Short mmCIF file of C-alpha atoms in Angstrom, two decimals:
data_model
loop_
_atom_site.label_atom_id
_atom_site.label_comp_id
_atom_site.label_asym_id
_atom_site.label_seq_id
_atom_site.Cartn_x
_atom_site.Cartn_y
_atom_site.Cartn_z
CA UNK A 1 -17.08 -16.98 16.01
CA UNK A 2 -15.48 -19.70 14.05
CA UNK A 3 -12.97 -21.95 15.11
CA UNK A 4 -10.51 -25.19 13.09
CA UNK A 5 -7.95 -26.23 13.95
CA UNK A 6 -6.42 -23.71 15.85
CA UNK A 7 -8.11 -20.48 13.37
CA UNK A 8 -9.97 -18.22 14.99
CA UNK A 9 -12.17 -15.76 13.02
CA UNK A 10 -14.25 -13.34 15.16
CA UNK A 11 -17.09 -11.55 14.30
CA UNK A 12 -16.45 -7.85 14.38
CA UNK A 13 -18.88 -5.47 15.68
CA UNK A 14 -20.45 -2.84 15.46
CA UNK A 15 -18.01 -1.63 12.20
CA UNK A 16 -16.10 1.57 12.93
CA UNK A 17 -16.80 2.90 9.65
CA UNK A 18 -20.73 3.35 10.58
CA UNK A 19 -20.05 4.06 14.33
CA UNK A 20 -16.90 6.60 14.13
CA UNK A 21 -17.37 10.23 11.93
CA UNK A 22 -13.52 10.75 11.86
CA UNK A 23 -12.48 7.37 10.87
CA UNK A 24 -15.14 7.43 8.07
CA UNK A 25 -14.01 10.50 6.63
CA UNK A 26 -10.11 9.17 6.37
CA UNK A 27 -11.78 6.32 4.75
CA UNK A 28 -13.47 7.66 2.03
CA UNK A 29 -10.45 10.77 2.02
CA UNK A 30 -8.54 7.67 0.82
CA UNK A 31 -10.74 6.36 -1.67
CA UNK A 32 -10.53 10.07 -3.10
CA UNK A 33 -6.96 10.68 -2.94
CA UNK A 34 -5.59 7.37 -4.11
CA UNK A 35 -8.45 7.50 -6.98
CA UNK A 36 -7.10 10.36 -7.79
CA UNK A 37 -3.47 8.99 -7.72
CA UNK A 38 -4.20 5.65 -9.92
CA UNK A 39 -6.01 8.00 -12.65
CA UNK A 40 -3.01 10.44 -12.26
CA UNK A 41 -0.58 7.70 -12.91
CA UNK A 42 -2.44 7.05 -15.96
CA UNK A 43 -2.77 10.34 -17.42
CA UNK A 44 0.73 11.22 -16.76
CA UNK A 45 2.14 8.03 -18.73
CA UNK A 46 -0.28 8.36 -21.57
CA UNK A 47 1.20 11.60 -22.04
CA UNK A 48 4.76 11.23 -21.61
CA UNK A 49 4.83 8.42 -24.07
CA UNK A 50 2.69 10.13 -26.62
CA UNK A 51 5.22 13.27 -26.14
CA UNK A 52 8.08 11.68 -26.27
CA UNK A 53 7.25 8.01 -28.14
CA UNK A 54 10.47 6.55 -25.72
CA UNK A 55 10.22 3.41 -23.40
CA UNK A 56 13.08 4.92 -21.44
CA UNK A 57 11.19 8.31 -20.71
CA UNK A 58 8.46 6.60 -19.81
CA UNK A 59 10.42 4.35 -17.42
CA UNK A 60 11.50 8.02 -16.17
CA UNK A 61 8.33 8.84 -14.55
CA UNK A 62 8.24 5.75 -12.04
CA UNK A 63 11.73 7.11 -11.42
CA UNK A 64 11.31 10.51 -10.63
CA UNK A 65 8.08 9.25 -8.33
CA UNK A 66 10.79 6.92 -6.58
CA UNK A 67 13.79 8.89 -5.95
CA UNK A 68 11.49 11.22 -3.33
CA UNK A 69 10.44 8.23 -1.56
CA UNK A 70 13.42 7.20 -0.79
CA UNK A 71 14.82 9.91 0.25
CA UNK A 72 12.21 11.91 2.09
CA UNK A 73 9.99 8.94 3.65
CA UNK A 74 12.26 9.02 6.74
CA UNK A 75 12.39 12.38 7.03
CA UNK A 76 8.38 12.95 6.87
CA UNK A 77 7.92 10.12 9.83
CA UNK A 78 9.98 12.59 11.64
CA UNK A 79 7.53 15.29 11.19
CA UNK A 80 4.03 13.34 11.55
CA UNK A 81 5.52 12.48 14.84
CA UNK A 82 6.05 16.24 15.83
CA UNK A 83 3.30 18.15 14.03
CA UNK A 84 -1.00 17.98 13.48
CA UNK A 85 -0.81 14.81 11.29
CA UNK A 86 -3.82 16.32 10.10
CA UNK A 87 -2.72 19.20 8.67
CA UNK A 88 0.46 17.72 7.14
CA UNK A 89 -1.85 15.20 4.63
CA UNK A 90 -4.24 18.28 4.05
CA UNK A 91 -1.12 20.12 3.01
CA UNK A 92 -0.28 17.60 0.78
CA UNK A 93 -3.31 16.96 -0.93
CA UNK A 94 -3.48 20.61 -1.89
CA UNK A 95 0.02 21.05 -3.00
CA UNK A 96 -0.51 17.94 -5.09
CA UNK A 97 -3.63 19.87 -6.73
CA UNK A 98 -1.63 22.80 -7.70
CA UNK A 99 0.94 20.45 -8.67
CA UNK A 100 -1.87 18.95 -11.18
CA UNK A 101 -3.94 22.34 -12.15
CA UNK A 102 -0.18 23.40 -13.63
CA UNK A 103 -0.31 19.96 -15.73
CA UNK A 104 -3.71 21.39 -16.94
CA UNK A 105 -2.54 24.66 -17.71
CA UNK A 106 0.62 23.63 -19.58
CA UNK A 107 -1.72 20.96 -21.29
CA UNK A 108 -4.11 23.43 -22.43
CA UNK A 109 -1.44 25.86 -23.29
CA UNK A 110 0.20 23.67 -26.12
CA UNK A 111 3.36 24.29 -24.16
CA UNK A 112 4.08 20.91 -21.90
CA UNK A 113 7.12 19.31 -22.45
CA UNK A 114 8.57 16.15 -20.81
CA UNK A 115 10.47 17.61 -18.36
CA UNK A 116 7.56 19.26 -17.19
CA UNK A 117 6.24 16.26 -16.67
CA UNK A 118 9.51 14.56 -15.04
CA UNK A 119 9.26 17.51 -12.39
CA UNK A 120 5.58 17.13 -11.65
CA UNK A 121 6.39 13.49 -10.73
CA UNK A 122 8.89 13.98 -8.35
CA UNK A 123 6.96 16.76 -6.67
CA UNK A 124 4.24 14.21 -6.52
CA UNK A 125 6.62 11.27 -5.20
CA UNK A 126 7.60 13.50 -2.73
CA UNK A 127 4.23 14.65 -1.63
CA UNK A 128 3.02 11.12 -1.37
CA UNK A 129 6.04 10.80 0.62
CA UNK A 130 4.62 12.98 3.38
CA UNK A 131 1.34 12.00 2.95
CA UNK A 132 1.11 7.95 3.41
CA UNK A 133 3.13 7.27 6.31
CA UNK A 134 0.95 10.22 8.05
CA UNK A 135 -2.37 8.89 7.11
CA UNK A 136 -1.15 5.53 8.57
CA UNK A 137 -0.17 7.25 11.58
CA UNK A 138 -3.86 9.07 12.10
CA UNK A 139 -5.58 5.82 11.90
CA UNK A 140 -4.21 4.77 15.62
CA UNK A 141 -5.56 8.65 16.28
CA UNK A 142 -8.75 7.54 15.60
CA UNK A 143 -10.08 4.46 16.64
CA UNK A 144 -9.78 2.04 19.82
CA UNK A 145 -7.04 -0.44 20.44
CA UNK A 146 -9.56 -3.04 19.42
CA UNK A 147 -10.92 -1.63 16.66
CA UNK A 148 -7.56 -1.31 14.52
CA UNK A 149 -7.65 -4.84 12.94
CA UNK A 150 -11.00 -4.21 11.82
CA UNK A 151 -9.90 -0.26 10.84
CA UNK A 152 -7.19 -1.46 9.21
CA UNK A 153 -9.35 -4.05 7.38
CA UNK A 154 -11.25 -0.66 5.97
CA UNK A 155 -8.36 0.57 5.37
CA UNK A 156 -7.45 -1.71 3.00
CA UNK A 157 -10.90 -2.08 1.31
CA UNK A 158 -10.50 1.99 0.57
CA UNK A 159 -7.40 0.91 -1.21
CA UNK A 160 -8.63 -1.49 -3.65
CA UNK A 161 -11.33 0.17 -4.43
CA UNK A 162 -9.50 3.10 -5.52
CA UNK A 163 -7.14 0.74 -7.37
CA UNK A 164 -10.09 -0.83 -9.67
CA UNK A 165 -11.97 2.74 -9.87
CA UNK A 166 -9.00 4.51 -10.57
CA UNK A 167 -7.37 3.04 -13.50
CA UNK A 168 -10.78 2.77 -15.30
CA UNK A 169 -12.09 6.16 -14.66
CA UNK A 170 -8.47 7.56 -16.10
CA UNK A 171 -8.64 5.32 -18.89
CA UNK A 172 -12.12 6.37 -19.86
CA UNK A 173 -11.69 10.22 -19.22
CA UNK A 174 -8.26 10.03 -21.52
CA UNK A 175 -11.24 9.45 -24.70
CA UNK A 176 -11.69 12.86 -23.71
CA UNK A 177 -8.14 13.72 -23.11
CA UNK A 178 -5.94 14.31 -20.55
CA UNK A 179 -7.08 17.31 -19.14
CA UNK A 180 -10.15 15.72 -18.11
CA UNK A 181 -8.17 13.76 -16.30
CA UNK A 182 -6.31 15.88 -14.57
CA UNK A 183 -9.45 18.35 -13.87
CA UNK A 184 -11.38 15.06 -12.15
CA UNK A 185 -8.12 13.95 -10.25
CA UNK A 186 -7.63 17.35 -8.89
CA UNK A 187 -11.29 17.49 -7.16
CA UNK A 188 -11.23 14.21 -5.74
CA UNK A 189 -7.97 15.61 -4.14
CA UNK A 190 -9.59 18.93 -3.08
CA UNK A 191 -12.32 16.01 -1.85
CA UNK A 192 -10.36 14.78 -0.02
CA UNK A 193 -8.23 17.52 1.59
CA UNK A 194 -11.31 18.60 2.97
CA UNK A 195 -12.51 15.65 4.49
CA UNK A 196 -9.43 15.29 5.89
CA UNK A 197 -9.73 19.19 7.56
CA UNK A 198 -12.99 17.96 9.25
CA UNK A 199 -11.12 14.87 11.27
CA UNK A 200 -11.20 14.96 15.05
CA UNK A 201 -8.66 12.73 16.63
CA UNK A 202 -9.32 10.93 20.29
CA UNK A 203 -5.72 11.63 21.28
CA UNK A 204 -2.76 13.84 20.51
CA UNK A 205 0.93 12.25 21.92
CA UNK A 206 3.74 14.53 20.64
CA UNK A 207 7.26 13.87 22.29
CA UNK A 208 9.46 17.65 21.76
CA UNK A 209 12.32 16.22 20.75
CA UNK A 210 14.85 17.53 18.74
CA UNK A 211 15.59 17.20 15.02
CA UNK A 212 18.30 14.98 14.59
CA UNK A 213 19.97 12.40 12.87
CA UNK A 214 19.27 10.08 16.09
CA UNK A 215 15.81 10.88 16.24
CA UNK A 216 15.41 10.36 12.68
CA UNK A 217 16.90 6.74 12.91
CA UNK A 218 14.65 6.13 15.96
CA UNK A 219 11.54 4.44 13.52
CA UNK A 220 14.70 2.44 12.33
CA UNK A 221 16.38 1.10 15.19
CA UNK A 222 12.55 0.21 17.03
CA UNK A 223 11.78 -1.81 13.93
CA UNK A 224 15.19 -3.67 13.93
CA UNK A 225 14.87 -4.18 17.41
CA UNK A 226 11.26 -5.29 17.61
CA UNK A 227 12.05 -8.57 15.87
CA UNK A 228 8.06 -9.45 15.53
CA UNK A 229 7.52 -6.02 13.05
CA UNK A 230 10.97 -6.75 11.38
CA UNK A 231 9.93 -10.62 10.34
CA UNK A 232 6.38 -8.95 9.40
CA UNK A 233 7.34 -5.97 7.70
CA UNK A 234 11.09 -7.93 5.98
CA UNK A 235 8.36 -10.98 4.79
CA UNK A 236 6.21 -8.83 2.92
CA UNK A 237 9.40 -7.39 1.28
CA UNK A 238 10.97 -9.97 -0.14
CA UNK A 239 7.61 -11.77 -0.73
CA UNK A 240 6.45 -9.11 -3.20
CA UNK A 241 10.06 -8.31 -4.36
CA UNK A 242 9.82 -12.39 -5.77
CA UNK A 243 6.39 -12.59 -6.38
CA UNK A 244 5.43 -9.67 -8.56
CA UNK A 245 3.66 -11.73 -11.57
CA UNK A 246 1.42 -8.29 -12.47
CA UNK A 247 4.13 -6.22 -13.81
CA UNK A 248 4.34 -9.67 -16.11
CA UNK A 249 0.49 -9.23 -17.02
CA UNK A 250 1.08 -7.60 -20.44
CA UNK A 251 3.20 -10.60 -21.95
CA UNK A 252 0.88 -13.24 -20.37
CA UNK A 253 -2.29 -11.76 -21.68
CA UNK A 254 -0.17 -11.28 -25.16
CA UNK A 255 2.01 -14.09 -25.76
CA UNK A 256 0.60 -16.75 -23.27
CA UNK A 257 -3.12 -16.45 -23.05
CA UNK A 258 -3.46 -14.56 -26.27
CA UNK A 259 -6.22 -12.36 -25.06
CA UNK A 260 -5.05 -9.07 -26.51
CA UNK A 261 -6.33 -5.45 -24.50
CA UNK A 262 -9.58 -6.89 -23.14
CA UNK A 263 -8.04 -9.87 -21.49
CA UNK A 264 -5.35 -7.43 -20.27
CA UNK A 265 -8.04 -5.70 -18.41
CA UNK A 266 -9.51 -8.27 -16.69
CA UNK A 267 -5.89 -9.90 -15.87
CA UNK A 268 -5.27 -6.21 -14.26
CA UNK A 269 -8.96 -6.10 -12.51
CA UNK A 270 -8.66 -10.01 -10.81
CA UNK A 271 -6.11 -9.39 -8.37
CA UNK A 272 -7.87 -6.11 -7.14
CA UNK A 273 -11.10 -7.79 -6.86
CA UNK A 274 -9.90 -10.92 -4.87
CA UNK A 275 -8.46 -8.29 -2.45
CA UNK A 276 -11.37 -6.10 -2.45
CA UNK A 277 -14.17 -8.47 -1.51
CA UNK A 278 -11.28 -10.28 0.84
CA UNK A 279 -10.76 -7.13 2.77
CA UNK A 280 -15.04 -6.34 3.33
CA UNK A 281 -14.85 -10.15 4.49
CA UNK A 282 -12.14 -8.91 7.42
CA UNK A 283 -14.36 -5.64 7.98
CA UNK A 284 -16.49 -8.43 9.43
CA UNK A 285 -14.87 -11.48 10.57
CA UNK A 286 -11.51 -9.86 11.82
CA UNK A 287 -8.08 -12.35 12.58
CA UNK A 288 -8.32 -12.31 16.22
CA UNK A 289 -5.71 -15.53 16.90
CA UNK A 290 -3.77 -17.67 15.28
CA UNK A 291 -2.00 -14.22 13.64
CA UNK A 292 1.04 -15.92 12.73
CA UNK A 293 -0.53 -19.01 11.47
CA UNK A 294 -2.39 -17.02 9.71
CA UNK A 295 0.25 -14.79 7.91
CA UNK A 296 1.89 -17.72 6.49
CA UNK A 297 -0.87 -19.37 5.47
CA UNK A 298 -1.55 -16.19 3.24
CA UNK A 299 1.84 -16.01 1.73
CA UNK A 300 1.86 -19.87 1.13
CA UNK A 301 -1.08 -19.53 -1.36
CA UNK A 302 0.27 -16.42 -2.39
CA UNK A 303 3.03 -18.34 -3.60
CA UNK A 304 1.18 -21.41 -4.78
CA UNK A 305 -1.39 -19.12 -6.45
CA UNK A 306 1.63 -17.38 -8.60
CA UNK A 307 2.77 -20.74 -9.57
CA UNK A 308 -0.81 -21.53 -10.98
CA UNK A 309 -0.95 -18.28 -12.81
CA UNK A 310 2.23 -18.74 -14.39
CA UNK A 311 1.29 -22.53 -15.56
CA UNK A 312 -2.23 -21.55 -16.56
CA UNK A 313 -3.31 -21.69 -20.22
CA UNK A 314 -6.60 -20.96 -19.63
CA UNK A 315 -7.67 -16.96 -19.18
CA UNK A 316 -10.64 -18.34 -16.53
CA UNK A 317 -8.31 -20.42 -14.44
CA UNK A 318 -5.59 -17.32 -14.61
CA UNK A 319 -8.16 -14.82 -13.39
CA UNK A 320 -9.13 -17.31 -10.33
CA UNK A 321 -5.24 -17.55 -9.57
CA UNK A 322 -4.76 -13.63 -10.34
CA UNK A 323 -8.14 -13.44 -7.71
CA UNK A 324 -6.36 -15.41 -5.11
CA UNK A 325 -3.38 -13.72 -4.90
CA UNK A 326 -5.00 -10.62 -4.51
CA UNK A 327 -7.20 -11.90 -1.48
CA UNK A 328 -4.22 -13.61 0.09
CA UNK A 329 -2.14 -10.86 -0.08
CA UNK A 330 -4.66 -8.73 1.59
CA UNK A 331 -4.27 -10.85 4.66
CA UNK A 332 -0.78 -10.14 4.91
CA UNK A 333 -1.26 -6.47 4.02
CA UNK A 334 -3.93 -5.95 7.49
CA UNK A 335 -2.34 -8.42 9.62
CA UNK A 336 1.14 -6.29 8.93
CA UNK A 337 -0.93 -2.90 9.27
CA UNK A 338 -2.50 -4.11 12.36
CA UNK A 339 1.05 -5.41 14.04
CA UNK A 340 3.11 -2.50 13.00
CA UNK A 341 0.27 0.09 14.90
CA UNK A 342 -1.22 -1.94 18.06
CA UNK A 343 2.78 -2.37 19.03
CA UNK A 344 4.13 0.87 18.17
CA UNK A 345 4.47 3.93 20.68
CA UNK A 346 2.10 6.54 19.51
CA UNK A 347 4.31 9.32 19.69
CA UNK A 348 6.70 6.73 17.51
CA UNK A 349 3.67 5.69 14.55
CA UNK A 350 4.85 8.06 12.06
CA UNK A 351 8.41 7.40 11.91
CA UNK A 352 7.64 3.22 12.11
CA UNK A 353 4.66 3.67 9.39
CA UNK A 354 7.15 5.47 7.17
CA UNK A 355 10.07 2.64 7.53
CA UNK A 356 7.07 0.37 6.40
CA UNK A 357 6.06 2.52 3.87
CA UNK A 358 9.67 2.69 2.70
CA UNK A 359 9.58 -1.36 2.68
CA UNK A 360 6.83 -1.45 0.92
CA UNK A 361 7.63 0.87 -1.78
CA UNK A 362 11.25 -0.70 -2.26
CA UNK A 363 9.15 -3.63 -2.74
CA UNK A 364 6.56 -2.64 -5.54
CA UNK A 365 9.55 -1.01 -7.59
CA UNK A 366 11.89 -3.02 -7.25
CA UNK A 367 9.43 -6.08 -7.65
CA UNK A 368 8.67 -4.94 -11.07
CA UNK A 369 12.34 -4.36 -11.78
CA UNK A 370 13.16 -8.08 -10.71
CA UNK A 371 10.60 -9.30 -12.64
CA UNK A 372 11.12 -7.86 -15.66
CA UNK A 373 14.81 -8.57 -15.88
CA UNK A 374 13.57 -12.26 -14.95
CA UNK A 375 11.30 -12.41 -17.33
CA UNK A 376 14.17 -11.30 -20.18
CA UNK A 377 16.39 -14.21 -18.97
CA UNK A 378 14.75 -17.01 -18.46
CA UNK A 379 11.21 -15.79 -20.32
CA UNK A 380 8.11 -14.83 -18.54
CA UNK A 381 6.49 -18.18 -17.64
CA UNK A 382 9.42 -19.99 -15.99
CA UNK A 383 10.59 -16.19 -14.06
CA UNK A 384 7.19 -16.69 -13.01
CA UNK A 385 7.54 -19.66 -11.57
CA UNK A 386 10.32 -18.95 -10.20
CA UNK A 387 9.15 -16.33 -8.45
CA UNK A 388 6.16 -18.31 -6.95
CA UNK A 389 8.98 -20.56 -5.82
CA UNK A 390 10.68 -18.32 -4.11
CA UNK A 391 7.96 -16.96 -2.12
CA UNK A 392 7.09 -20.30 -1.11
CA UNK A 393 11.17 -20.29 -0.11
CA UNK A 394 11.02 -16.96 2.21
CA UNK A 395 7.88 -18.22 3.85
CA UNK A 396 10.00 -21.32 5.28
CA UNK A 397 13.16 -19.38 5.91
CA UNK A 398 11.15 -16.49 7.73
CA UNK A 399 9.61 -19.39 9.75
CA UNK A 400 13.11 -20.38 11.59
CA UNK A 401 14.70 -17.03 11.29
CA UNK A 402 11.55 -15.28 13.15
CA UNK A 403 10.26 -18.20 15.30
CA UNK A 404 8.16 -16.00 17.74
CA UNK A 405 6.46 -14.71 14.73
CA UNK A 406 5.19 -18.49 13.28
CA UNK A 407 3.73 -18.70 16.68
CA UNK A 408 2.51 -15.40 17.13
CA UNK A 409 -1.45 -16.41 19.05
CA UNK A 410 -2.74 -12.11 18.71
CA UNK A 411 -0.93 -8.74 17.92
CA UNK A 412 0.23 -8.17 21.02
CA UNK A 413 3.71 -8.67 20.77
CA UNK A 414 4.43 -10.57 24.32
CA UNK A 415 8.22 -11.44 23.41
CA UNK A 416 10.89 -12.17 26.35
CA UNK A 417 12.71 -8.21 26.76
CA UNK A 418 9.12 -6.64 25.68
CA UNK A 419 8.35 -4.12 28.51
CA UNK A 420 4.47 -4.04 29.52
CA UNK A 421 2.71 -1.10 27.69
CA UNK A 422 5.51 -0.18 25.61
CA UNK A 423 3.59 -1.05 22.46
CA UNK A 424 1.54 2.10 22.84
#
């Protein structure tokens, strides 16, 4: 255990992923399925833009991927709170196949047009829809109280992995073309789907209630009314919505750093790598106290690290700020994760998990929006900055406005009007 100044860092063991079957095969189900999502995401720009040669069709896609989310992401907490959670991501992950085998066959064909395209996006977006805010909701399914922080710390490893893997394997396969692609993406999925199938869960809480606007609010009025998972879940929001200096990567590695493609690539591969190897360091030393010190201490050098990149002339000192923003914002990303499932009802995880999933996709797209129309005012260095600022902003404001969460000492949310047991 180590201990300063109030951090604690305990050593976590023995790890989940060796001593539980189930929670091993969601974890590398998740490697599979978001692989095959990051190299999907490539193929299916490539293609649109060498179809169509627009910037606006290609801004489309992200569209048509949104527009589900938003509108289903309620909707499919509802039903990984009333059906096998199980079965609802393996139904996913094999509708998503077809969704992609019918990409191959209209690519091989000669006769895929955009719209084609446009519509195997949104079925996509809405698939994902389904399928994150369950997976989320299995994880409590599968593991120990005490085991989620480190679980979740897995979690996010599986993530980042995917997100470095991902991108390169889809840019390398598109030499070959897009097919091969789309043929690799769709047996990770069917990977993946399967792995999924052979999952047995510890426990099974299903409350019969009835399909209704109420009970689809329910995930929104617990959230609101838990004000620890609000300031969590709100602080990540608006932290990414400002901070969102990697949708600005092309222009720095162009216009600032002048590093062309290859420095481009390793702008894109430093943030995933600081969060990477910062996640395996939680799979072992997991945030037992402290969580709220913690969580701001994160965000702080998130901020302070976007300031750095935006300043930075150098392409070594970007790549160590692009590095710690990536780690740091892995430490918000479990300690979020961990909050969100150890207080949240079981029979209530896939409705809350899909109003954070719903946060945190508002975040990523709109993020990019914000800082691209930044970036057109006021030019990419100083929106930059500005958004580093403005991190650094929230993180004071969300101090006062959530005090119990500055002081927050574990994840047990012990606030005054907080009923014993009633986080699960």
């Amino acid at each position: 255990m180590f201990q300063q100044e109030g951090f604690i860092i305990a050593a976590s063991s023995p790890s989940v992923l060796r001593t539980n079957r189930s929670y091993r095969h969601l974890w590398l189900a998740r490697i599979f399925a978001t692989t095959s999502f990051q190299m999907l995401t490539v193929a299916i720009s490539w293609q649109m833009y060498a179809l169509t040669d627009s910037a606006f069709k290609l801004g489309l896609v992200g569209l048509a991927e949104f527009i589900p989310m938003l509108l289903l992401t309620l909707v499919a907490g509802q039903v990984a709170d009333r059906f096998d959670r199980r079965r609802i991501v393996f139904i996913c992950q094999l509708t998503e196949a077809v969704v992609v085998s019918l990409l191959v066959a209209a690519t091989l064909g000669h006769w895929i047009q955009s719209y084609h395209i446009l519509i195997a996006a949104a079925i996509l977006g809405a698939s994902r829809s389904f399928e994150n805010p369950t997976g989320s909701a299995l994880v409590p399914d599968l593991v120990e109280r005490e085991e989620l922080p480190q679980a979740a710390a897995w979690s996010a490893s599986a993530g980042q992995t995917a997100s470095i893997v991902g991108p390169s394997l889809g840019g390398l396969l598109l030499w070959i073309g897009p097919s091969a692609v789309y043929f690799t993406s769709i047996g990770a999925l069917l990977i993946s789907a399967f792995l999924i199938l052979s999952i047995k869960v510890k426990r099974t809480v299903r409350k019969d209630e009835a399909v209704s606007m109420d009970s689809l609010l329910n995930g929104l009025r617990f959230v609101f009314k838990r004000k620890i998972i609000l300031g969590t879940i709100s602080l990540d929001l608006f932290a990414v919505l400002l901070g969102g200096a990697t949708a600005l990567l092309p222009i720095f590695s162009e216009d600032v750093l002048h590093t062309g493609e290859w420095g481009l690539g390793l702008l894109r591969t430093a943030p995933a790598v600081g969060a990477l190897l910062m996640s395996l360091v939680l799979t072992r030393y997991s945030i037992q106290h402290a969580i709220g010190k913690y969580l701001f201490s994160s965000l702080a050098i998130f901020g302070l690290a976007t300031i750095l990149f935006a300043v930075s002339k150098n392409l070594a000192l970007s790549l160590v700020a692009l590095f710690l923003i990536g780690a740091s914002d892995v430490v918000s990303v479990v300690i979020r994760s961990t909050l969100v499932q150890l207080n949240t009802p079981h029979e209530m995880q896939g409705r809350v998990n899909a109003v954070n999933m719903l946060f945190i996709g508002t975040s990523n797209q709109l993020g990019e929006f914000e800082s691209g129309t930044m970036a057109n005012w006021f030019g990419a260095v100083n929106a930059t900055i500005i958004g580093g600022i403005g991190t650094l902003v929230v993180a004071v404001l969300w101090m006062y406005l959530f005090p119990a969460l500055r002081t927050l000492k574990t994840f047990y949310d012990n606030s005054p009007g907080v009923k014993e047991g009633e986080a699960g």
